[in-house]
Amino acid sequence: MSKTLVVVGAGPGLGMGVARAFGRRGFRVGLVARTPDRPAALVADLAGLGVEAAAFPAPSR
């Protein structure tokens, strides 16, 4: 069974640190952020580390 971590409010600081730490331990990572551009760049960073990740925008109203 694969394990998945979802980081809500993903950003370059704490959220990305958590994503990297869990990704290195075999977790797939889902990143949710309000801005559509940021998560894509973070997914690319994680992919460079060999972490399976996906981005999901959560636009504010």
Short mmCIF file of N, CA and C in Angstrom, two decimals:
data_model
loop_
_atom_site.label_atom_id
_atom_site.label_comp_id
_atom_site.label_asym_id
_atom_site.label_seq_id
_atom_site.Cartn_x
_atom_site.Cartn_y
_atom_site.Cartn_z
N MET A 1 0.84 -1.17 0.00
CA MET A 1 0.00 0.00 0.00
C MET A 1 0.89 1.24 0.00
N SER A 2 0.63 2.17 -0.92
CA SER A 2 1.42 3.40 -0.95
C SER A 2 0.84 4.41 0.05
N LYS A 3 1.71 5.26 0.52
CA LYS A 3 1.32 6.27 1.49
C LYS A 3 1.32 7.63 0.80
N THR A 4 0.37 8.48 1.17
CA THR A 4 0.25 9.80 0.56
C THR A 4 0.18 10.86 1.65
N LEU A 5 0.91 11.94 1.44
CA LEU A 5 0.88 13.10 2.32
C LEU A 5 0.31 14.26 1.53
N VAL A 6 -0.61 15.03 2.12
CA VAL A 6 -1.13 16.23 1.48
C VAL A 6 -0.71 17.43 2.31
N VAL A 7 -0.06 18.37 1.65
CA VAL A 7 0.35 19.61 2.31
C VAL A 7 -0.60 20.70 1.85
N VAL A 8 -1.39 21.23 2.77
CA VAL A 8 -2.34 22.29 2.45
C VAL A 8 -1.69 23.62 2.80
N GLY A 9 -1.69 24.54 1.85
CA GLY A 9 -1.00 25.80 2.04
C GLY A 9 0.48 25.65 1.71
N ALA A 10 0.76 24.89 0.67
CA ALA A 10 2.15 24.58 0.31
C ALA A 10 2.90 25.84 -0.10
N GLY A 11 4.08 25.96 0.42
CA GLY A 11 4.96 27.07 0.08
C GLY A 11 6.40 26.61 0.16
N PRO A 12 7.34 27.52 -0.12
CA PRO A 12 8.74 27.13 -0.18
C PRO A 12 9.38 26.87 1.19
N GLY A 13 8.73 27.22 2.25
CA GLY A 13 9.31 27.07 3.59
C GLY A 13 8.93 25.78 4.27
N LEU A 14 8.12 25.90 5.31
CA LEU A 14 7.74 24.76 6.14
C LEU A 14 7.03 23.66 5.34
N GLY A 15 6.07 24.05 4.50
CA GLY A 15 5.33 23.07 3.72
C GLY A 15 6.23 22.23 2.83
N MET A 16 7.18 22.89 2.18
CA MET A 16 8.08 22.16 1.30
C MET A 16 9.06 21.30 2.11
N GLY A 17 9.44 21.77 3.28
CA GLY A 17 10.31 20.96 4.14
C GLY A 17 9.62 19.67 4.57
N VAL A 18 8.35 19.77 4.90
CA VAL A 18 7.57 18.59 5.27
C VAL A 18 7.44 17.66 4.07
N ALA A 19 7.14 18.24 2.90
CA ALA A 19 6.99 17.44 1.68
C ALA A 19 8.28 16.68 1.35
N ARG A 20 9.41 17.36 1.46
CA ARG A 20 10.71 16.70 1.19
C ARG A 20 10.97 15.56 2.19
N ALA A 21 10.74 15.84 3.45
CA ALA A 21 11.02 14.85 4.49
C ALA A 21 10.19 13.59 4.30
N PHE A 22 8.91 13.75 4.06
CA PHE A 22 8.04 12.59 3.87
C PHE A 22 8.29 11.93 2.52
N GLY A 23 8.57 12.73 1.50
CA GLY A 23 8.88 12.17 0.18
C GLY A 23 10.10 11.27 0.21
N ARG A 24 11.10 11.66 0.96
CA ARG A 24 12.31 10.83 1.10
C ARG A 24 12.02 9.51 1.81
N ARG A 25 10.92 9.48 2.53
CA ARG A 25 10.54 8.25 3.25
C ARG A 25 9.50 7.43 2.49
N GLY A 26 9.34 7.74 1.21
CA GLY A 26 8.49 6.92 0.36
C GLY A 26 7.05 7.38 0.18
N PHE A 27 6.70 8.53 0.74
CA PHE A 27 5.34 9.03 0.58
C PHE A 27 5.18 9.71 -0.78
N ARG A 28 4.01 9.54 -1.39
CA ARG A 28 3.61 10.39 -2.50
C ARG A 28 3.13 11.69 -1.88
N VAL A 29 3.29 12.80 -2.59
CA VAL A 29 2.98 14.10 -2.00
C VAL A 29 1.99 14.85 -2.88
N GLY A 30 0.94 15.38 -2.24
CA GLY A 30 0.01 16.29 -2.89
C GLY A 30 0.20 17.67 -2.29
N LEU A 31 0.34 18.67 -3.14
CA LEU A 31 0.54 20.04 -2.68
C LEU A 31 -0.67 20.88 -3.06
N VAL A 32 -1.25 21.56 -2.09
CA VAL A 32 -2.40 22.42 -2.33
C VAL A 32 -1.99 23.84 -1.96
N ALA A 33 -2.21 24.77 -2.91
CA ALA A 33 -1.87 26.18 -2.67
C ALA A 33 -2.87 27.07 -3.38
N ARG A 34 -2.99 28.31 -2.92
CA ARG A 34 -3.94 29.24 -3.52
C ARG A 34 -3.48 29.73 -4.89
N THR A 35 -2.19 29.88 -5.07
CA THR A 35 -1.68 30.38 -6.35
C THR A 35 -1.42 29.22 -7.29
N PRO A 36 -1.83 29.34 -8.55
CA PRO A 36 -1.67 28.22 -9.48
C PRO A 36 -0.22 27.99 -9.93
N ASP A 37 0.63 29.00 -9.88
CA ASP A 37 2.00 28.87 -10.37
C ASP A 37 2.93 28.19 -9.37
N ARG A 38 2.80 28.51 -8.12
CA ARG A 38 3.73 28.01 -7.10
C ARG A 38 3.76 26.49 -7.00
N PRO A 39 2.63 25.82 -6.92
CA PRO A 39 2.67 24.36 -6.75
C PRO A 39 3.40 23.64 -7.88
N ALA A 40 3.27 24.11 -9.11
CA ALA A 40 3.95 23.45 -10.23
C ALA A 40 5.46 23.50 -10.06
N ALA A 41 5.98 24.62 -9.61
CA ALA A 41 7.42 24.74 -9.39
C ALA A 41 7.88 23.84 -8.24
N LEU A 42 7.06 23.72 -7.22
CA LEU A 42 7.42 22.88 -6.08
C LEU A 42 7.39 21.40 -6.47
N VAL A 43 6.44 21.02 -7.32
CA VAL A 43 6.38 19.64 -7.82
C VAL A 43 7.63 19.32 -8.62
N ALA A 44 8.08 20.25 -9.43
CA ALA A 44 9.31 20.04 -10.21
C ALA A 44 10.51 19.85 -9.29
N ASP A 45 10.56 20.63 -8.21
CA ASP A 45 11.64 20.49 -7.23
C ASP A 45 11.62 19.10 -6.59
N LEU A 46 10.45 18.64 -6.22
CA LEU A 46 10.32 17.32 -5.61
C LEU A 46 10.66 16.21 -6.61
N ALA A 47 10.25 16.39 -7.86
CA ALA A 47 10.57 15.39 -8.89
C ALA A 47 12.07 15.24 -9.05
N GLY A 48 12.79 16.35 -8.92
CA GLY A 48 14.25 16.30 -8.98
C GLY A 48 14.86 15.48 -7.87
N LEU A 49 14.12 15.32 -6.79
CA LEU A 49 14.58 14.51 -5.65
C LEU A 49 14.06 13.08 -5.74
N GLY A 50 13.30 12.78 -6.81
CA GLY A 50 12.76 11.44 -6.97
C GLY A 50 11.47 11.20 -6.21
N VAL A 51 10.79 12.28 -5.83
CA VAL A 51 9.54 12.18 -5.08
C VAL A 51 8.37 12.31 -6.05
N GLU A 52 7.41 11.38 -5.98
CA GLU A 52 6.22 11.47 -6.80
C GLU A 52 5.29 12.51 -6.16
N ALA A 53 4.94 13.55 -6.93
CA ALA A 53 4.14 14.64 -6.38
C ALA A 53 3.16 15.17 -7.42
N ALA A 54 2.09 15.80 -6.93
CA ALA A 54 1.10 16.43 -7.79
C ALA A 54 0.65 17.74 -7.11
N ALA A 55 0.27 18.70 -7.94
CA ALA A 55 -0.16 20.00 -7.42
C ALA A 55 -1.65 20.21 -7.66
N PHE A 56 -2.28 20.89 -6.71
CA PHE A 56 -3.70 21.17 -6.81
C PHE A 56 -3.95 22.61 -6.35
N PRO A 57 -4.49 23.46 -7.24
CA PRO A 57 -4.79 24.83 -6.82
C PRO A 57 -6.06 24.86 -5.97
N ALA A 58 -6.09 25.74 -5.01
CA ALA A 58 -7.28 25.97 -4.17
C ALA A 58 -7.51 27.46 -4.13
N PRO A 59 -8.06 28.00 -5.22
CA PRO A 59 -8.22 29.47 -5.30
C PRO A 59 -9.12 30.00 -4.19
N SER A 60 -8.76 31.17 -3.70
CA SER A 60 -9.60 31.80 -2.69
C SER A 60 -10.72 32.56 -3.39
N ARG A 61 -11.75 32.83 -2.67
CA ARG A 61 -12.89 33.55 -3.28
C ARG A 61 -12.69 35.01 -3.28
#
